[in-house]
Amino acid sequence: MRKVRIAVLVSGGGTNLGALINAEKDGILKSGEIVLVVSNKNDAYALTRAKENGIKTEFVLSKNKAQKDFEKQLTAILESESIELIILAGFMRILSKEFTDIYKNRIINVHPSLIPSFCGEGFYGLNVHKAALAHGAKITGATVHFVNEIPDGGEIIMQKAVEIDKDYTPEELQTKVMREAEWIILPLSAEKVCKQMLGENYYD
Ligand code: GAR
């Protein structure tokens, strides 16, 4: 069966990458295959996870590099692997309109809150959970959305809510949101988008 060629972009621990790899093994993600993992951090543990699972990895340095140069290098790698869908899984660099236009409706991201709460520039990783706790929110969650030039601004694909206990530390809340929301809706969304892409006769 024809499968969508997926690249996962990472910067850190890669637990969401792990969830995607498991989903592929378990047949939850069946319309796409992860063929490449790209990190902008050479010490990202996500790279180890990919290698352990026999997935090709690439490192593209982004620090102190002009956006244009970074994206040129990234695009060349993605094109050389004929990537059709890009999944941002804890990828901590904002992408330009030039880049997101090339892959319109072909980039998805997982964000650790219920967009439009606690999102946009500056809201990433633990900051998001610190903000939710500081605000006294009772519910948070995760969102998977298409990526456009507005940070966390693209069309929402899936969301899942998680209850907040006010005594949680940001780290505890992060773990809960990952376990109860991100690791579930990211693989489901990836499958949904891949299935749609195959059904569009996109490749005819
Ligand atoms: C995840 O919580 C992800 O939603 C978040 O960073 C964490 C990465 O964890 N992403 C963002 O905040 C992007 N705005 P992981 O490397 O273990 O998947």
PDB file of C-alpha atoms and ligand atoms in Angstrom:
ATOM      1  CA  MET A   1       0.000   0.000   0.000  1.00  0.00           C
ATOM      2  CA  ARG A   2       1.198   3.494  -0.848  1.00  0.00           C
ATOM      3  CA  LYS A   3       2.149   5.459   2.269  1.00  0.00           C
ATOM      4  CA  VAL A   4       2.770   9.162   2.808  1.00  0.00           C
ATOM      5  CA  ARG A   5       6.471   9.884   3.422  1.00  0.00           C
ATOM      6  CA  ILE A   6       6.767  11.659   6.787  1.00  0.00           C
ATOM      7  CA  ALA A   7       9.609  13.691   8.292  1.00  0.00           C
ATOM      8  CA  VAL A   8       9.428  14.473  12.014  1.00  0.00           C
ATOM      9  CA  LEU A   9      11.177  17.672  13.145  1.00  0.00           C
ATOM     10  CA  VAL A  10      12.422  17.668  16.738  1.00  0.00           C
ATOM     11  CA  SER A  11      14.545  19.675  19.175  1.00  0.00           C
ATOM     12  CA  GLY A  12      14.410  17.755  22.447  1.00  0.00           C
ATOM     13  CA  GLY A  13      13.505  14.558  24.228  1.00  0.00           C
ATOM     14  CA  GLY A  14      11.237  13.270  21.509  1.00  0.00           C
ATOM     15  CA  THR A  15       8.510  11.588  23.552  1.00  0.00           C
ATOM     16  CA  ASN A  16       6.017  12.627  20.873  1.00  0.00           C
ATOM     17  CA  LEU A  17       8.303  11.102  18.253  1.00  0.00           C
ATOM     18  CA  GLY A  18       8.247   7.957  20.411  1.00  0.00           C
ATOM     19  CA  ALA A  19       4.444   7.998  20.386  1.00  0.00           C
ATOM     20  CA  LEU A  20       4.437   8.288  16.584  1.00  0.00           C
ATOM     21  CA  ILE A  21       6.914   5.409  16.215  1.00  0.00           C
ATOM     22  CA  ASN A  22       4.796   3.234  18.531  1.00  0.00           C
ATOM     23  CA  ALA A  23       1.646   4.167  16.616  1.00  0.00           C
ATOM     24  CA  GLU A  24       3.267   3.039  13.386  1.00  0.00           C
ATOM     25  CA  LYS A  25       4.288  -0.269  15.008  1.00  0.00           C
ATOM     26  CA  ASP A  26       0.777  -0.754  16.416  1.00  0.00           C
ATOM     27  CA  GLY A  27      -0.946   0.019  13.111  1.00  0.00           C
ATOM     28  CA  ILE A  28      -2.604   3.215  14.371  1.00  0.00           C
ATOM     29  CA  LEU A  29      -0.493   5.214  11.940  1.00  0.00           C
ATOM     30  CA  LYS A  30      -0.887   3.112   8.818  1.00  0.00           C
ATOM     31  CA  SER A  31      -1.311   5.575   5.950  1.00  0.00           C
ATOM     32  CA  GLY A  32       2.085   7.176   6.492  1.00  0.00           C
ATOM     33  CA  GLU A  33       5.635   6.093   7.343  1.00  0.00           C
ATOM     34  CA  ILE A  34       8.273   8.019   9.254  1.00  0.00           C
ATOM     35  CA  VAL A  35      11.275   7.981   6.945  1.00  0.00           C
ATOM     36  CA  LEU A  36      13.283  10.862   8.394  1.00  0.00           C
ATOM     37  CA  VAL A  37      13.876  12.679  11.685  1.00  0.00           C
ATOM     38  CA  VAL A  38      15.497  16.114  11.556  1.00  0.00           C
ATOM     39  CA  SER A  39      16.776  17.952  14.619  1.00  0.00           C
ATOM     40  CA  ASN A  40      18.102  21.480  15.006  1.00  0.00           C
ATOM     41  CA  LYS A  41      19.923  20.355  18.174  1.00  0.00           C
ATOM     42  CA  ASN A  42      22.670  17.783  17.763  1.00  0.00           C
ATOM     43  CA  ASP A  43      22.287  16.489  21.331  1.00  0.00           C
ATOM     44  CA  ALA A  44      18.496  15.962  21.124  1.00  0.00           C
ATOM     45  CA  TYR A  45      17.600  12.588  22.634  1.00  0.00           C
ATOM     46  CA  ALA A  46      14.970  12.316  19.912  1.00  0.00           C
ATOM     47  CA  LEU A  47      17.822  11.532  17.481  1.00  0.00           C
ATOM     48  CA  THR A  48      18.795   8.505  19.578  1.00  0.00           C
ATOM     49  CA  ARG A  49      15.186   7.304  19.601  1.00  0.00           C
ATOM     50  CA  ALA A  50      15.072   7.565  15.817  1.00  0.00           C
ATOM     51  CA  LYS A  51      18.364   5.704  15.324  1.00  0.00           C
ATOM     52  CA  GLU A  52      17.286   2.936  17.714  1.00  0.00           C
ATOM     53  CA  ASN A  53      14.279   2.441  15.467  1.00  0.00           C
ATOM     54  CA  GLY A  54      16.255   2.398  12.243  1.00  0.00           C
ATOM     55  CA  ILE A  55      14.996   5.804  11.066  1.00  0.00           C
ATOM     56  CA  LYS A  56      17.344   8.049   9.105  1.00  0.00           C
ATOM     57  CA  THR A  57      18.386  11.196  10.993  1.00  0.00           C
ATOM     58  CA  GLU A  58      19.723  14.589   9.992  1.00  0.00           C
ATOM     59  CA  PHE A  59      20.978  17.515  12.039  1.00  0.00           C
ATOM     60  CA  VAL A  60      20.582  21.067  10.734  1.00  0.00           C
ATOM     61  CA  LEU A  61      22.154  23.716  12.937  1.00  0.00           C
ATOM     62  CA  SER A  62      19.816  26.664  13.447  1.00  0.00           C
ATOM     63  CA  LYS A  63      21.571  28.640  16.199  1.00  0.00           C
ATOM     64  CA  ASN A  64      23.045  31.938  14.992  1.00  0.00           C
ATOM     65  CA  LYS A  65      22.010  31.069  11.466  1.00  0.00           C
ATOM     66  CA  ALA A  66      19.854  33.274   9.231  1.00  0.00           C
ATOM     67  CA  GLN A  67      16.323  31.901   8.843  1.00  0.00           C
ATOM     68  CA  LYS A  68      16.749  31.782   5.079  1.00  0.00           C
ATOM     69  CA  ASP A  69      19.939  29.710   5.254  1.00  0.00           C
ATOM     70  CA  PHE A  70      18.464  27.336   7.823  1.00  0.00           C
ATOM     71  CA  GLU A  71      15.324  26.772   5.782  1.00  0.00           C
ATOM     72  CA  LYS A  72      17.256  26.369   2.532  1.00  0.00           C
ATOM     73  CA  GLN A  73      19.277  23.569   4.078  1.00  0.00           C
ATOM     74  CA  LEU A  74      16.179  22.017   5.626  1.00  0.00           C
ATOM     75  CA  THR A  75      14.232  22.142   2.352  1.00  0.00           C
ATOM     76  CA  ALA A  76      17.093  20.480   0.474  1.00  0.00           C
ATOM     77  CA  ILE A  77      17.108  17.579   2.949  1.00  0.00           C
ATOM     78  CA  LEU A  78      13.310  17.207   2.850  1.00  0.00           C
ATOM     79  CA  GLU A  79      13.305  17.250  -0.940  1.00  0.00           C
ATOM     80  CA  SER A  80      16.115  14.724  -1.183  1.00  0.00           C
ATOM     81  CA  GLU A  81      13.942  12.317   0.835  1.00  0.00           C
ATOM     82  CA  SER A  82      10.751  13.176  -1.122  1.00  0.00           C
ATOM     83  CA  ILE A  83       9.008  14.188   2.100  1.00  0.00           C
ATOM     84  CA  GLU A  84       5.266  14.803   1.741  1.00  0.00           C
ATOM     85  CA  LEU A  85       4.209  15.528   5.335  1.00  0.00           C
ATOM     86  CA  ILE A  86       6.207  17.291   8.054  1.00  0.00           C
ATOM     87  CA  ILE A  87       5.330  16.707  11.704  1.00  0.00           C
ATOM     88  CA  LEU A  88       6.658  19.195  14.253  1.00  0.00           C
ATOM     89  CA  ALA A  89       7.055  17.238  17.488  1.00  0.00           C
ATOM     90  CA  GLY A  90       8.682  19.506  20.036  1.00  0.00           C
ATOM     91  CA  PHE A  91      10.436  21.512  17.316  1.00  0.00           C
ATOM     92  CA  MET A  92      11.453  24.833  18.854  1.00  0.00           C
ATOM     93  CA  ARG A  93      12.133  27.053  15.886  1.00  0.00           C
ATOM     94  CA  ILE A  94       9.473  29.182  14.203  1.00  0.00           C
ATOM     95  CA  LEU A  95       9.215  28.648  10.441  1.00  0.00           C
ATOM     96  CA  SER A  96       8.819  31.502   7.962  1.00  0.00           C
ATOM     97  CA  LYS A  97       5.932  32.128   5.570  1.00  0.00           C
ATOM     98  CA  GLU A  98       8.246  31.250   2.664  1.00  0.00           C
ATOM     99  CA  PHE A  99       8.740  27.793   4.167  1.00  0.00           C
ATOM    100  CA  THR A 100       5.164  27.154   5.330  1.00  0.00           C
ATOM    101  CA  ASP A 101       3.852  28.208   1.899  1.00  0.00           C
ATOM    102  CA  ILE A 102       5.945  25.517   0.203  1.00  0.00           C
ATOM    103  CA  TYR A 103       4.340  22.895   2.437  1.00  0.00           C
ATOM    104  CA  LYS A 104       0.839  24.372   2.697  1.00  0.00           C
ATOM    105  CA  ASN A 105      -1.448  21.898   4.549  1.00  0.00           C
ATOM    106  CA  ARG A 106       1.527  19.560   4.723  1.00  0.00           C
ATOM    107  CA  ILE A 107       2.946  20.601   8.127  1.00  0.00           C
ATOM    108  CA  ILE A 108       1.302  19.715  11.438  1.00  0.00           C
ATOM    109  CA  ASN A 109       2.347  20.637  14.965  1.00  0.00           C
ATOM    110  CA  VAL A 110       1.476  19.468  18.453  1.00  0.00           C
ATOM    111  CA  HIS A 111       1.060  22.256  21.010  1.00  0.00           C
ATOM    112  CA  PRO A 112       0.645  21.582  24.758  1.00  0.00           C
ATOM    113  CA  SER A 113      -2.469  23.678  25.425  1.00  0.00           C
ATOM    114  CA  LEU A 114      -5.990  24.144  24.121  1.00  0.00           C
ATOM    115  CA  ILE A 115      -5.418  26.758  21.404  1.00  0.00           C
ATOM    116  CA  PRO A 116      -6.256  29.709  21.491  1.00  0.00           C
ATOM    117  CA  SER A 117      -5.213  29.633  25.172  1.00  0.00           C
ATOM    118  CA  PHE A 118      -1.544  29.809  26.104  1.00  0.00           C
ATOM    119  CA  CYS A 119      -0.153  29.794  22.583  1.00  0.00           C
ATOM    120  CA  GLY A 120       1.777  31.960  20.135  1.00  0.00           C
ATOM    121  CA  GLU A 121       5.270  33.344  20.392  1.00  0.00           C
ATOM    122  CA  GLY A 122       7.023  32.593  23.689  1.00  0.00           C
ATOM    123  CA  PHE A 123       4.618  29.783  24.585  1.00  0.00           C
ATOM    124  CA  TYR A 124       6.575  26.574  24.231  1.00  0.00           C
ATOM    125  CA  GLY A 125       7.506  23.615  26.401  1.00  0.00           C
ATOM    126  CA  LEU A 126       7.237  24.180  30.153  1.00  0.00           C
ATOM    127  CA  ASN A 127       6.374  27.896  29.725  1.00  0.00           C
ATOM    128  CA  VAL A 128       2.939  26.866  28.513  1.00  0.00           C
ATOM    129  CA  HIS A 129       2.205  24.857  31.654  1.00  0.00           C
ATOM    130  CA  LYS A 130       3.652  27.551  33.944  1.00  0.00           C
ATOM    131  CA  ALA A 131       1.294  30.054  32.323  1.00  0.00           C
ATOM    132  CA  ALA A 132      -1.744  27.788  32.670  1.00  0.00           C
ATOM    133  CA  LEU A 133      -0.987  27.225  36.375  1.00  0.00           C
ATOM    134  CA  ALA A 134      -0.278  30.921  36.997  1.00  0.00           C
ATOM    135  CA  HIS A 135      -3.613  31.801  35.403  1.00  0.00           C
ATOM    136  CA  GLY A 136      -5.454  29.357  37.636  1.00  0.00           C
ATOM    137  CA  ALA A 137      -6.926  27.546  34.637  1.00  0.00           C
ATOM    138  CA  LYS A 138      -8.942  24.465  35.567  1.00  0.00           C
ATOM    139  CA  ILE A 139      -8.614  22.782  32.200  1.00  0.00           C
ATOM    140  CA  THR A 140      -5.803  22.627  29.688  1.00  0.00           C
ATOM    141  CA  GLY A 141      -4.893  20.026  27.083  1.00  0.00           C
ATOM    142  CA  ALA A 142      -3.206  19.658  23.742  1.00  0.00           C
ATOM    143  CA  THR A 143      -3.896  20.737  20.182  1.00  0.00           C
ATOM    144  CA  VAL A 144      -2.708  19.400  16.843  1.00  0.00           C
ATOM    145  CA  HIS A 145      -2.976  21.950  14.064  1.00  0.00           C
ATOM    146  CA  PHE A 146      -1.766  22.753  10.570  1.00  0.00           C
ATOM    147  CA  VAL A 147       1.173  25.142  10.519  1.00  0.00           C
ATOM    148  CA  ASN A 148       1.082  28.467   8.725  1.00  0.00           C
ATOM    149  CA  GLU A 149       3.112  31.664   9.178  1.00  0.00           C
ATOM    150  CA  ILE A 150       1.286  32.588  12.410  1.00  0.00           C
ATOM    151  CA  PRO A 151       2.763  30.759  15.425  1.00  0.00           C
ATOM    152  CA  ASP A 152       0.114  28.225  16.566  1.00  0.00           C
ATOM    153  CA  GLY A 153      -2.338  29.967  14.211  1.00  0.00           C
ATOM    154  CA  GLY A 154      -3.170  27.302  11.620  1.00  0.00           C
ATOM    155  CA  GLU A 155      -6.354  25.267  11.315  1.00  0.00           C
ATOM    156  CA  ILE A 156      -7.042  22.961  14.261  1.00  0.00           C
ATOM    157  CA  ILE A 157      -7.100  19.230  13.493  1.00  0.00           C
ATOM    158  CA  MET A 158      -7.697  17.707  16.938  1.00  0.00           C
ATOM    159  CA  GLN A 159      -7.823  18.721  20.614  1.00  0.00           C
ATOM    160  CA  LYS A 160      -8.035  16.879  23.916  1.00  0.00           C
ATOM    161  CA  ALA A 161      -8.718  18.386  27.332  1.00  0.00           C
ATOM    162  CA  VAL A 162      -6.935  17.576  30.597  1.00  0.00           C
ATOM    163  CA  GLU A 163      -7.986  18.661  34.090  1.00  0.00           C
ATOM    164  CA  ILE A 164      -5.594  20.756  36.165  1.00  0.00           C
ATOM    165  CA  ASP A 165      -5.015  20.237  39.865  1.00  0.00           C
ATOM    166  CA  LYS A 166      -3.800  23.556  41.280  1.00  0.00           C
ATOM    167  CA  ASP A 167      -1.107  21.783  43.293  1.00  0.00           C
ATOM    168  CA  TYR A 168       0.644  20.406  40.219  1.00  0.00           C
ATOM    169  CA  THR A 169       4.153  21.554  39.415  1.00  0.00           C
ATOM    170  CA  PRO A 170       4.677  22.630  35.788  1.00  0.00           C
ATOM    171  CA  GLU A 171       6.606  19.395  35.230  1.00  0.00           C
ATOM    172  CA  GLU A 172       3.742  17.270  36.602  1.00  0.00           C
ATOM    173  CA  LEU A 173       1.258  19.091  34.426  1.00  0.00           C
ATOM    174  CA  GLN A 174       3.486  18.660  31.366  1.00  0.00           C
ATOM    175  CA  THR A 175       3.689  14.909  31.951  1.00  0.00           C
ATOM    176  CA  LYS A 176      -0.077  14.653  32.403  1.00  0.00           C
ATOM    177  CA  VAL A 177      -0.793  16.632  29.227  1.00  0.00           C
ATOM    178  CA  MET A 178       1.655  14.481  27.271  1.00  0.00           C
ATOM    179  CA  ARG A 179       0.267  11.174  28.583  1.00  0.00           C
ATOM    180  CA  GLU A 180      -3.427  12.028  28.407  1.00  0.00           C
ATOM    181  CA  ALA A 181      -3.478  14.203  25.314  1.00  0.00           C
ATOM    182  CA  GLU A 182      -0.387  14.748  23.126  1.00  0.00           C
ATOM    183  CA  TRP A 183       0.719  11.122  22.723  1.00  0.00           C
ATOM    184  CA  ILE A 184      -2.840  10.192  21.759  1.00  0.00           C
ATOM    185  CA  ILE A 185      -3.941  12.973  19.414  1.00  0.00           C
ATOM    186  CA  LEU A 186      -0.659  13.428  17.553  1.00  0.00           C
ATOM    187  CA  PRO A 187      -0.614   9.894  16.073  1.00  0.00           C
ATOM    188  CA  LEU A 188      -4.386  10.024  15.417  1.00  0.00           C
ATOM    189  CA  SER A 189      -4.024  13.373  13.635  1.00  0.00           C
ATOM    190  CA  ALA A 190      -1.063  12.123  11.606  1.00  0.00           C
ATOM    191  CA  GLU A 191      -3.128   9.163  10.425  1.00  0.00           C
ATOM    192  CA  LYS A 192      -6.113  11.396   9.642  1.00  0.00           C
ATOM    193  CA  VAL A 193      -4.022  13.776   7.522  1.00  0.00           C
ATOM    194  CA  CYS A 194      -2.116  10.982   5.740  1.00  0.00           C
ATOM    195  CA  LYS A 195      -5.350   9.157   4.940  1.00  0.00           C
ATOM    196  CA  GLN A 196      -6.821  12.374   3.551  1.00  0.00           C
ATOM    197  CA  MET A 197      -3.703  12.956   1.456  1.00  0.00           C
ATOM    198  CA  LEU A 198      -3.881   9.478  -0.047  1.00  0.00           C
ATOM    199  CA  GLY A 199      -7.589   9.909  -0.735  1.00  0.00           C
ATOM    200  CA  GLU A 200      -7.096  13.189  -2.537  1.00  0.00           C
ATOM    201  CA  ASN A 201      -5.577  11.393  -5.546  1.00  0.00           C
ATOM    202  CA  TYR A 202      -2.762  13.765  -4.829  1.00  0.00           C
ATOM    203  CA  TYR A 203      -0.312  11.427  -6.501  1.00  0.00           C
ATOM    204  CA  ASP A 204      -2.200  10.677  -9.725  1.00  0.00           C
TER     205      ASP A 204
HETATM  206  C1  GAR B   1       5.809  18.804  24.000  1.00  0.00           C
HETATM  207  O1  GAR B   1       5.057  19.070  25.151  1.00  0.00           O
HETATM  208  C2  GAR B   1       5.305  19.635  22.840  1.00  0.00           C
HETATM  209  O2  GAR B   1       3.917  19.759  22.806  1.00  0.00           O
HETATM  210  C3  GAR B   1       5.965  20.945  23.114  1.00  0.00           C
HETATM  211  O3  GAR B   1       7.260  20.615  23.565  1.00  0.00           O
HETATM  212  C4  GAR B   1       7.236  19.324  24.168  1.00  0.00           C
HETATM  213  C5  GAR B   1       8.243  18.445  23.466  1.00  0.00           C
HETATM  214  O4  GAR B   1       8.368  17.199  24.108  1.00  0.00           O
HETATM  215  N1  GAR B   1       5.980  21.771  21.951  1.00  0.00           N
HETATM  216  C6  GAR B   1       5.836  23.077  21.987  1.00  0.00           C
HETATM  217  O5  GAR B   1       5.741  23.711  23.005  1.00  0.00           O
HETATM  218  C7  GAR B   1       5.820  23.766  20.628  1.00  0.00           C
HETATM  219  N2  GAR B   1       5.224  25.054  20.727  1.00  0.00           N
HETATM  220  P1  GAR B   1       8.978  15.935  23.360  1.00  0.00           P
HETATM  221  O6  GAR B   1      10.319  16.366  22.745  1.00  0.00           O
HETATM  222  O7  GAR B   1       9.202  14.936  24.476  1.00  0.00           O
HETATM  223  O8  GAR B   1       7.998  15.449  22.336  1.00  0.00           O
END
